Coordinates of C-alpha atoms and ligand atoms in Angstrom, one line a residue:
M26 CA 6.1 7.2 -22.6
S27 CA 2.8 8.9 -23.4
K28 CA 3.1 12.5 -24.5
K29 CA 0.5 14.0 -22.3
F30 CA 1.0 14.6 -18.6
Y31 CA -1.9 15.5 -16.3
V32 CA -0.9 16.6 -12.8
T33 CA -3.0 17.9 -9.9
T34 CA -2.8 19.5 -6.5
P35 CA -5.6 19.0 -3.9
L36 CA -8.3 21.6 -4.0
Y37 CA -7.5 23.8 -1.0
Y38 CA -10.2 24.8 1.5
V39 CA -11.0 28.4 1.4
N40 CA -11.7 28.9 5.1
A41 CA -8.2 30.5 5.5
K42 CA -5.3 31.9 3.5
A43 CA -2.6 29.6 2.1
H44 CA 0.4 28.7 4.3
I45 CA 3.8 27.1 3.5
G46 CA 2.2 23.6 3.5
H47 CA -0.2 24.6 0.7
A48 CA 2.7 26.3 -1.1
Y49 CA 4.7 23.1 -0.8
T50 CA 2.3 20.8 -2.6
T51 CA 1.7 23.4 -5.3
V52 CA 5.5 24.0 -5.9
I53 CA 6.0 20.2 -6.1
A54 CA 3.3 19.9 -8.7
D55 CA 4.7 22.9 -10.6
C56 CA 8.1 21.4 -10.6
A57 CA 6.7 18.1 -11.9
A58 CA 4.7 20.0 -14.6
R59 CA 7.7 22.1 -15.7
F60 CA 10.0 19.0 -15.8
A61 CA 7.4 17.2 -18.0
R62 CA 7.4 20.3 -20.3
L63 CA 11.2 20.1 -20.4
L64 CA 10.8 16.5 -21.7
G65 CA 8.5 17.8 -24.4
R66 CA 5.3 16.4 -22.9
D67 CA 1.9 18.0 -23.3
V68 CA 1.0 19.2 -19.8
F69 CA -2.3 19.8 -18.2
F70 CA -1.7 21.2 -14.7
L71 CA -4.7 21.6 -12.5
T72 CA -5.2 23.3 -9.1
G73 CA -8.1 25.1 -7.4
T74 CA -10.2 25.5 -4.4
D75 CA -12.7 23.4 -2.4
E76 CA -15.5 25.8 -1.5
H77 CA -18.4 23.9 -0.1
G78 CA -19.3 22.8 3.5
E79 CA -20.5 24.5 6.6
K80 CA -17.0 25.3 7.9
I81 CA -16.5 27.7 5.0
K82 CA -20.0 29.2 5.5
K83 CA -19.2 29.7 9.2
S84 CA -15.8 31.4 8.4
A85 CA -17.7 33.8 6.0
Q86 CA -20.2 34.6 8.8
D87 CA -17.4 35.2 11.3
S88 CA -15.8 37.7 8.8
G89 CA -19.1 39.6 8.4
K90 CA -19.2 38.9 4.6
T91 CA -21.6 36.9 2.5
T92 CA -20.4 33.4 1.8
I93 CA -19.5 34.0 -1.8
E94 CA -17.9 37.4 -1.1
F95 CA -15.7 35.8 1.5
I96 CA -14.7 32.9 -0.8
D97 CA -14.0 35.2 -3.7
G98 CA -11.6 37.2 -1.5
V99 CA -9.7 34.0 -0.3
V100 CA -9.5 32.7 -3.9
E101 CA -8.0 36.0 -5.0
E102 CA -5.3 35.5 -2.3
F103 CA -4.6 32.0 -3.4
K104 CA -4.2 33.2 -7.0
K105 CA -2.0 36.1 -6.0
L106 CA 0.3 33.6 -4.2
W107 CA 0.4 31.2 -7.1
S108 CA 1.3 34.0 -9.5
K109 CA 4.0 35.3 -7.2
L110 CA 5.5 31.8 -7.0
N111 CA 5.3 31.4 -10.8
I112 CA 2.9 28.4 -10.6
S113 CA 2.3 27.5 -14.2
Y114 CA -1.2 25.9 -13.8
D115 CA -3.3 25.5 -16.9
H116 CA -6.6 25.6 -15.1
F117 CA -7.9 26.8 -11.8
I118 CA -11.1 25.0 -10.8
R119 CA -13.5 26.1 -8.0
T120 CA -16.0 23.6 -6.8
T121 CA -18.7 26.4 -7.1
D122 CA -18.1 26.5 -10.9
K123 CA -21.3 25.7 -12.7
Q124 CA -19.8 23.1 -14.9
H125 CA -18.3 21.3 -11.9
C126 CA -21.7 21.3 -10.0
E127 CA -23.4 19.8 -13.1
T128 CA -20.7 17.1 -13.5
V129 CA -21.1 16.1 -9.8
K130 CA -24.9 15.7 -10.2
L131 CA -24.4 13.7 -13.4
A132 CA -21.8 11.4 -11.9
I133 CA -24.0 10.7 -8.8
K134 CA -27.0 10.0 -11.1
K135 CA -24.9 7.6 -13.2
I136 CA -23.7 5.7 -10.1
Y137 CA -27.2 5.7 -8.6
D138 CA -28.7 4.3 -11.8
K139 CA -26.1 1.6 -11.8
G140 CA -27.2 0.5 -8.3
D141 CA -24.0 1.6 -6.4
I142 CA -25.7 4.3 -4.4
Y143 CA -28.6 3.6 -2.1
K144 CA -30.6 5.4 0.6
E145 CA -30.8 4.2 4.2
K146 CA -31.6 5.2 7.7
Y147 CA -28.4 5.5 9.6
Q148 CA -27.3 6.0 13.2
G149 CA -23.8 7.3 13.8
L150 CA -21.5 9.5 15.8
Y151 CA -21.2 12.8 14.1
C152 CA -18.6 15.5 14.4
L153 CA -20.2 18.8 13.5
P154 CA -17.0 20.8 12.8
C155 CA -15.4 18.0 10.7
E156 CA -18.8 17.1 9.0
A157 CA -17.8 13.5 9.4
F158 CA -19.5 10.3 10.7
W159 CA -17.5 7.8 12.8
T160 CA -18.3 4.3 13.9
K161 CA -17.9 3.0 17.5
E162 CA -15.0 1.0 16.2
Q163 CA -13.2 4.1 14.9
V164 CA -13.5 6.0 18.1
K165 CA -12.6 3.2 20.5
D166 CA -9.0 4.5 20.8
T167 CA -10.1 8.2 21.2
E168 CA -12.4 7.7 24.1
G169 CA -15.4 8.5 22.0
L170 CA -14.0 11.8 20.7
C171 CA -13.5 12.8 17.0
P172 CA -10.3 11.0 15.8
D173 CA -9.6 14.0 13.6
C174 CA -10.1 17.0 15.8
G175 CA -10.6 15.5 19.3
R176 CA -13.9 17.2 19.9
A177 CA -17.1 15.7 21.3
L178 CA -19.3 13.7 18.9
E179 CA -23.1 13.7 18.7
L180 CA -25.2 10.5 18.2
I181 CA -27.3 11.3 15.2
E182 CA -30.0 9.2 13.4
E183 CA -31.0 10.2 9.9
E184 CA -31.6 9.0 6.4
N185 CA -28.8 9.4 3.9
Y186 CA -27.3 8.2 0.6
F187 CA -24.5 5.7 0.7
F188 CA -22.0 4.7 -1.9
K189 CA -21.1 1.0 -2.1
L190 CA -17.4 1.1 -1.3
S191 CA -17.5 -2.4 0.0
K192 CA -18.5 -3.9 -3.4
Y193 CA -15.1 -2.8 -4.8
Q194 CA -12.7 -3.7 -2.1
S195 CA -11.3 -6.8 -3.7
W196 CA -11.0 -5.1 -7.0
L197 CA -9.0 -2.3 -5.4
L198 CA -6.7 -4.8 -3.7
E199 CA -6.1 -6.6 -7.0
H200 CA -5.4 -3.2 -8.7
L201 CA -2.8 -2.5 -6.1
S202 CA -1.1 -5.8 -6.5
K203 CA -0.9 -5.3 -10.3
N204 CA 0.2 -1.6 -10.1
P205 CA 2.9 -1.1 -7.5
D206 CA 3.3 2.5 -8.7
F207 CA -0.3 3.4 -8.0
I208 CA 0.5 4.8 -4.6
K209 CA 3.8 6.5 -3.8
P210 CA 6.0 6.5 -1.8
K211 CA 6.3 2.8 -1.1
S212 CA 5.6 3.3 2.7
R213 CA 2.1 4.8 1.8
F214 CA 1.4 2.0 -0.7
N215 CA 2.1 -0.6 2.1
E216 CA 0.0 1.4 4.6
I217 CA -3.1 1.4 2.3
K218 CA -2.6 -2.2 1.2
S219 CA -2.5 -3.4 4.7
F220 CA -5.5 -1.2 5.7
L221 CA -7.5 -2.9 2.9
E222 CA -6.3 -6.3 3.9
K223 CA -7.2 -5.9 7.5
N224 CA -10.5 -4.0 7.4
T225 CA -13.8 -4.3 5.7
L226 CA -14.6 -1.1 4.0
Q227 CA -17.8 0.6 5.3
D228 CA -20.0 2.1 2.6
L229 CA -19.5 5.8 2.4
C230 CA -22.2 8.3 3.4
I231 CA -22.2 10.8 0.5
S232 CA -25.1 13.1 1.5
R233 CA -26.0 15.4 4.3
P234 CA -29.6 16.5 5.0
A235 CA -30.2 19.9 3.6
K236 CA -31.7 21.0 6.9
R237 CA -28.2 20.7 8.5
L238 CA -25.9 21.5 5.6
T239 CA -26.9 24.2 3.2
W240 CA -23.7 25.3 1.5
G241 CA -23.1 22.6 -1.1
I242 CA -24.4 20.9 -4.3
E243 CA -28.0 19.7 -4.2
F244 CA -28.4 16.0 -4.5
P245 CA -29.8 15.1 -8.0
E246 CA -33.5 14.5 -7.8
D247 CA -33.7 14.9 -4.1
V248 CA -33.5 18.5 -2.8
D249 CA -33.7 17.4 0.8
F250 CA -30.0 16.4 0.6
I251 CA -26.7 18.0 -0.2
V252 CA -23.7 16.2 -1.6
Y253 CA -20.9 15.4 0.9
V254 CA -18.0 17.7 0.3
W255 CA -15.4 15.1 -0.4
F256 CA -17.6 13.3 -3.0
D257 CA -18.1 16.7 -4.6
A258 CA -14.4 17.8 -4.4
L259 CA -12.8 14.6 -5.7
L260 CA -14.8 14.8 -8.9
N261 CA -13.0 18.0 -9.8
Y262 CA -10.2 15.9 -11.3
I263 CA -12.6 14.7 -14.0
S264 CA -14.8 17.7 -14.3
A265 CA -12.0 20.1 -15.0
P266 CA -10.7 18.3 -18.1
G267 CA -14.2 18.1 -19.4
Y268 CA -15.9 14.8 -18.3
S269 CA -19.3 14.6 -19.9
V270 CA -19.1 18.0 -21.6
N271 CA -16.0 17.8 -23.8
D272 CA -15.3 14.1 -24.5
M273 CA -12.5 14.7 -27.0
Q274 CA -10.5 16.9 -24.6
F275 CA -11.4 14.6 -21.6
N276 CA -10.2 11.5 -23.4
N277 CA -6.9 13.2 -24.3
I278 CA -6.2 14.2 -20.8
W279 CA -7.6 11.5 -18.5
P280 CA -6.4 9.5 -16.6
A281 CA -4.3 11.7 -14.4
D282 CA -0.6 10.9 -14.3
I283 CA -0.1 12.2 -10.8
H284 CA -2.3 13.4 -8.0
F285 CA -0.2 15.2 -5.3
M286 CA -1.4 15.6 -1.8
A287 CA -0.1 15.3 1.8
K288 CA -0.3 12.0 3.7
D289 CA -3.4 13.1 5.7
I290 CA -5.7 12.8 2.7
I291 CA -4.2 9.7 1.1
R292 CA -7.1 7.5 1.9
H293 CA -9.6 9.8 0.2
H294 CA -7.4 9.7 -2.9
A295 CA -6.2 6.1 -2.9
V296 CA -9.4 4.4 -1.7
F297 CA -12.5 6.5 -2.2
W298 CA -11.4 8.1 -5.5
P299 CA -10.4 5.0 -7.5
I300 CA -13.6 3.2 -6.4
M301 CA -15.7 6.2 -7.5
L302 CA -13.9 6.1 -10.9
K303 CA -14.4 2.3 -11.2
A304 CA -18.1 2.8 -10.5
L305 CA -18.2 5.4 -13.3
E306 CA -16.4 2.9 -15.5
L307 CA -13.4 5.3 -15.9
E308 CA -9.7 4.5 -15.7
V309 CA -8.0 5.3 -12.4
P310 CA -5.1 7.7 -12.0
K311 CA -1.6 6.3 -12.7
T312 CA -0.1 7.6 -9.4
V313 CA -1.4 9.0 -6.2
F314 CA 1.6 10.7 -4.5
A315 CA 1.5 11.5 -0.8
H316 CA 4.2 13.8 0.5
G317 CA 5.0 14.6 4.1
W318 CA 4.1 17.5 6.4
W319 CA 5.9 20.7 7.0
K320 CA 6.0 21.2 10.7
F321 CA 6.9 24.1 12.9
D322 CA 8.3 23.3 16.3
N323 CA 7.7 19.7 15.5
Q324 CA 3.9 20.1 15.1
K325 CA 2.1 19.9 11.8
M326 CA 1.7 23.4 10.5
S327 CA -2.0 24.2 10.5
K328 CA -4.3 27.1 10.9
S329 CA -6.1 25.6 13.8
L330 CA -2.8 25.1 15.7
G331 CA -1.9 28.7 14.9
N332 CA 1.7 27.8 13.9
V333 CA 1.5 28.6 10.2
V334 CA 4.3 30.4 8.2
D335 CA 3.0 32.8 5.6
P336 CA 4.8 32.2 2.3
F337 CA 4.7 36.0 1.5
D338 CA 6.8 36.6 4.6
V339 CA 9.4 34.1 3.4
I340 CA 9.4 35.6 -0.1
E341 CA 10.0 39.0 1.4
Q342 CA 13.1 37.7 3.2
V343 CA 14.7 35.5 0.6
G344 CA 12.8 35.8 -2.7
V345 CA 10.5 33.5 -4.7
D346 CA 13.1 31.1 -6.1
A347 CA 14.9 30.7 -2.9
L348 CA 11.6 29.6 -1.3
R349 CA 10.9 27.2 -4.1
F350 CA 14.5 25.8 -3.9
F351 CA 14.3 25.4 -0.2
L352 CA 11.0 23.5 -0.3
L353 CA 12.2 21.1 -3.0
R354 CA 15.8 20.6 -1.8
E355 CA 15.4 20.5 1.9
I356 CA 13.4 17.3 2.3
P357 CA 12.8 14.2 0.1
V358 CA 9.1 14.3 -1.0
G359 CA 7.5 11.8 1.3
L360 CA 9.2 12.7 4.5
D361 CA 8.2 15.4 7.1
G362 CA 10.3 18.5 7.4
N363 CA 10.7 21.1 10.2
F364 CA 10.5 24.6 9.0
S365 CA 13.0 27.0 10.5
W366 CA 14.4 30.4 9.5
Q367 CA 17.9 29.2 10.4
A368 CA 17.6 26.3 7.9
I369 CA 16.3 28.5 5.1
F370 CA 19.1 31.1 5.5
T371 CA 21.8 28.5 5.7
R372 CA 20.5 26.8 2.5
Y373 CA 20.2 30.2 0.8
N374 CA 23.8 31.3 1.7
S375 CA 25.5 28.0 0.9
D376 CA 23.7 26.6 -2.1
L377 CA 22.4 29.7 -3.7
A378 CA 24.6 32.7 -2.8
N379 CA 27.8 30.8 -2.7
D380 CA 27.7 27.8 -4.9
F381 CA 25.4 28.8 -7.8
G382 CA 25.1 32.6 -7.6
N383 CA 28.8 33.2 -7.2
L384 CA 29.7 30.8 -9.9
V385 CA 27.5 32.6 -12.4
Y386 CA 28.5 36.1 -11.2
R387 CA 32.3 35.6 -11.4
T388 CA 32.1 33.8 -14.7
L389 CA 30.1 36.6 -16.3
N390 CA 32.4 39.1 -14.6
M391 CA 35.5 37.5 -16.1
S392 CA 33.9 37.2 -19.5
E393 CA 33.2 40.9 -19.5
K394 CA 36.6 41.8 -18.0
Y395 CA 38.7 39.7 -20.4
F396 CA 36.7 39.6 -23.6
D397 CA 34.1 42.4 -23.4
G398 CA 31.5 39.7 -22.9
I399 CA 32.1 37.7 -26.2
V400 CA 33.1 34.1 -25.5
T401 CA 33.5 32.0 -28.6
G402 CA 33.1 28.3 -28.6
A403 CA 34.0 26.8 -32.0
D404 CA 35.5 23.4 -31.5
V405 CA 36.2 23.7 -27.8
P406 CA 36.4 20.2 -26.5
I407 CA 34.8 19.2 -23.2
P408 CA 37.3 19.3 -20.4
E409 CA 38.4 15.8 -19.4
N410 CA 37.0 16.0 -15.9
F411 CA 33.6 17.3 -17.0
A412 CA 32.6 14.4 -19.4
Q413 CA 32.1 11.7 -16.8
V414 CA 30.4 14.0 -14.2
L415 CA 28.1 15.5 -16.9
S416 CA 26.9 12.1 -18.2
S417 CA 26.2 10.6 -14.8
M418 CA 24.6 13.9 -13.6
K419 CA 22.3 13.9 -16.6
D420 CA 21.2 10.3 -16.1
K421 CA 20.6 10.8 -12.3
Y422 CA 18.8 14.1 -12.8
I423 CA 16.3 12.6 -15.3
E424 CA 15.8 9.5 -13.3
C425 CA 15.2 11.4 -10.0
F426 CA 13.0 14.1 -11.5
T427 CA 10.9 11.5 -13.3
A428 CA 10.4 9.8 -10.0
C429 CA 9.6 13.1 -8.2
E430 CA 12.7 12.7 -6.1
F431 CA 13.5 16.4 -6.5
S432 CA 15.9 16.7 -3.6
V433 CA 18.3 14.0 -4.8
G434 CA 17.9 15.3 -8.4
I435 CA 19.0 18.8 -7.3
E436 CA 21.9 17.3 -5.4
S437 CA 23.1 15.6 -8.6
V438 CA 23.1 19.0 -10.4
Y439 CA 25.2 20.3 -7.5
T440 CA 27.8 17.7 -8.1
F441 CA 28.4 19.4 -11.4
I442 CA 28.2 22.9 -9.9
S443 CA 31.0 22.0 -7.5
V444 CA 33.1 20.6 -10.4
L445 CA 32.7 23.9 -12.1
N446 CA 33.7 25.9 -9.0
K447 CA 36.7 23.7 -8.5
Y448 CA 37.7 24.0 -12.2
I449 CA 37.8 27.8 -11.7
E450 CA 40.0 27.5 -8.6
D451 CA 42.3 24.9 -10.3
S452 CA 42.7 26.7 -13.7
K453 CA 43.7 30.1 -12.2
P454 CA 42.2 32.2 -15.0
W455 CA 43.8 35.4 -13.6
T456 CA 47.3 33.8 -14.3
M457 CA 46.2 32.9 -17.9
S458 CA 45.3 36.6 -18.4
K459 CA 48.5 37.9 -16.9
E460 CA 50.6 35.6 -19.1
G461 CA 48.6 36.5 -22.2
R462 CA 47.3 32.9 -22.8
T463 CA 44.2 34.3 -24.6
D464 CA 42.9 31.2 -26.4
E465 CA 43.2 29.1 -23.3
L466 CA 41.4 31.7 -21.3
N467 CA 38.6 31.9 -23.9
N468 CA 38.2 28.1 -24.0
F469 CA 38.2 28.0 -20.2
L470 CA 35.4 30.6 -20.0
Y471 CA 33.4 28.8 -22.7
A472 CA 33.6 25.6 -20.8
I473 CA 32.3 27.2 -17.6
C474 CA 29.5 29.0 -19.6
E475 CA 28.5 25.7 -21.1
G476 CA 28.5 24.1 -17.6
I477 CA 26.4 26.9 -16.2
R478 CA 24.0 26.7 -19.1
I479 CA 23.5 23.0 -18.6
C480 CA 22.9 23.3 -14.8
T481 CA 20.5 26.2 -15.6
V482 CA 18.4 24.0 -17.9
C483 CA 18.2 21.3 -15.2
L484 CA 17.3 23.8 -12.4
W485 CA 14.6 25.6 -14.5
P486 CA 11.7 23.5 -13.0
V487 CA 12.9 24.4 -9.6
M488 CA 13.7 28.1 -10.1
P489 CA 12.2 29.3 -13.3
Q490 CA 12.7 33.1 -12.9
T491 CA 16.3 32.8 -11.9
C492 CA 17.1 30.3 -14.7
E493 CA 15.4 32.5 -17.3
S494 CA 17.5 35.5 -16.0
V495 CA 20.7 33.4 -16.3
M496 CA 19.9 32.5 -19.9
H497 CA 19.3 36.2 -20.6
Q498 CA 22.6 37.1 -19.0
L499 CA 24.4 34.5 -21.1
G500 CA 22.9 36.1 -24.2
I501 CA 21.0 33.0 -25.3
P502 CA 17.2 32.3 -25.7
A503 CA 15.5 31.1 -22.5
D504 CA 14.1 27.9 -24.1
F505 CA 14.3 24.9 -21.9
S506 CA 14.5 21.3 -23.2
V507 CA 16.0 18.1 -22.1
N508 CA 17.9 18.0 -25.4
D509 CA 19.9 21.0 -24.2
I510 CA 21.5 19.0 -21.4
D511 CA 24.4 18.3 -23.6
W512 CA 27.8 19.7 -24.4
G513 CA 28.5 22.2 -27.2
I514 CA 24.9 23.2 -28.0
V515 CA 25.7 27.0 -27.9
K516 CA 28.4 28.3 -30.1
D517 CA 29.0 31.8 -28.8
Y518 CA 28.1 33.6 -25.7
K519 CA 27.4 37.4 -25.6
I520 CA 27.3 38.1 -21.9
Q521 CA 25.2 40.8 -20.4
K522 CA 25.9 40.7 -16.7
E523 CA 23.3 41.9 -14.2
Q524 CA 23.2 42.1 -10.4
P525 CA 24.2 39.0 -8.4
L526 CA 21.4 36.4 -8.4
F527 CA 21.4 35.8 -4.7
P528 CA 23.2 38.4 -2.6
R529 CA 24.4 36.9 0.6
I530 CA 22.1 37.4 3.6
D531 CA 23.7 38.5 6.8
V532 CA 21.9 36.5 9.4
N533 CA 23.2 38.2 12.5
Ligands
MSP624 N1 -10.1 20.2 0.4 C1 -9.4 19.1 0.8 C2 -8.7 18.4 -0.4 C3 -9.7 18.0 -1.4 S1 -8.9 17.4 -2.8 C4 -10.1 16.8 -3.8 C5 -8.3 19.5 1.8 N2 -7.9 20.8 1.8 S2 -6.8 21.5 2.6 O1 -6.9 22.9 2.4 O2 -6.9 21.0 4.0 O3 -5.5 21.1 2.0 C6 -4.8 20.0 2.3 C7 -3.6 19.9 1.5 O4 -2.8 21.1 1.7 C8 -2.7 18.7 1.9 O5 -3.1 17.5 1.3 C9 -1.4 19.2 1.5 O6 -1.3 19.1 0.1 C10 -1.4 20.7 1.8 N3 -1.0 20.9 3.2 C11 -1.7 21.5 4.2 N4 -0.9 21.6 5.3 C12 0.3 21.0 5.1 C13 1.5 20.9 5.8 N5 1.6 21.3 7.1 N6 2.5 20.3 5.2 C14 2.4 19.9 3.9 N7 1.3 20.0 3.2 C15 0.2 20.6 3.8 O7 -7.7 18.6 2.5

């Protein structure tokens, strides 16, 4: 396995504040980044904002601010949320960054010089709000309306630059057949493969006349045109690590290990993007991972539908780590999920307050009560019923987190948590204390502390703040490594109990 790990989120549009859907992708990417760090890999985690296009300029106008003032404000909001959610990104790219704009121009020039970009007069059905062209074929099922937003289209004739997608179609199909992990989950792989098998790719219009679109990157050597926002935005994944400006760094980081996004933009990432890279003679990403949608009342959560949930509201109710836990535990990455307050409170009270929080609190409480917080572990053997569960939990956890199956991976940690809770019930430590069986009581508490420590290491990518606090309360350094998912690593515990991690929430 290579040591470096490059993971990305999509660049979010800045026409509105982030909602739970945006938080979801970013938390998934953060969990993957932290897990890679746990494995000792050298991580480059990229997120950022997509800032060009008329829609964004229009939102700025509506707010009465200048475009850049408006965008700066939204970017600050995004950064505030990522900081609150403990998102450990290494770089935040904005498509208005000077270096990114230069890279976009350079990449276009390179592809143009190679003959894969050409200029042509074009007639097409155009959706102004989506800034997208559609063919007659594409709108035949939507009665001539925009397949994305359902609004009326205009017939437009103009000159534009086109990128030869068609030239690379058979190469992409071959790449897919040789690389079954290129698109995940499998259902999306099959969808893209069958799309490529059944359709002939149309060349992609990658410019907009400057008379119509002004807020964007100027086309190199042709000021009458502006670069199409998607062509601009996708290139962020190579401009951020330093393509064309810092070759050494770029070669260390590229290709990306995983691009995360939701299923609605899989085609941009699994068709346009690899072809752009091929034209630039660069390697393609190892995996493009499309997760499902968070819905509210069974409709995709989106600003335009007005059904968004504000992550700050959820954090206020249940805290940062409970939100992260809920997003990662509730649905397998890849499937859709329905957001409900009922579901989040139930998950909080059962998995966090009851199973994990209570396990930690009562163990620390007993350690202080019976031993003034000093639990010694010299030569305490692993209890018989732990060994088997721990070993299969460790294998399953590593396998699932490597495959980004976080929900199942968390479930496997919970099998161990329930063994620990049952061990407390079955061992009856209060009787050991009453009968003066001090050594037995110490060994029992050591075993539970070791169990808690191991689960805490595993859960750190999911709930970093909570897990760091647990380590602190156990009196051991908050260092997290996969090598610590083993028995007997810590010799003595010096407990410093704090408040319960997840006080129960009374829902009524
Ligand atoms: N700017 C483009 C992406 C360019 S990437 C080079 C874009 N931006 S977006 O603001 O619309 O964000 C889309 C991404 O936000 C989705 O791919 C997904 O990661 C996340 N989500 C937005 N709404 C979502 C849900 N309701 N549910 C899950 N994820 C959602 O597209």
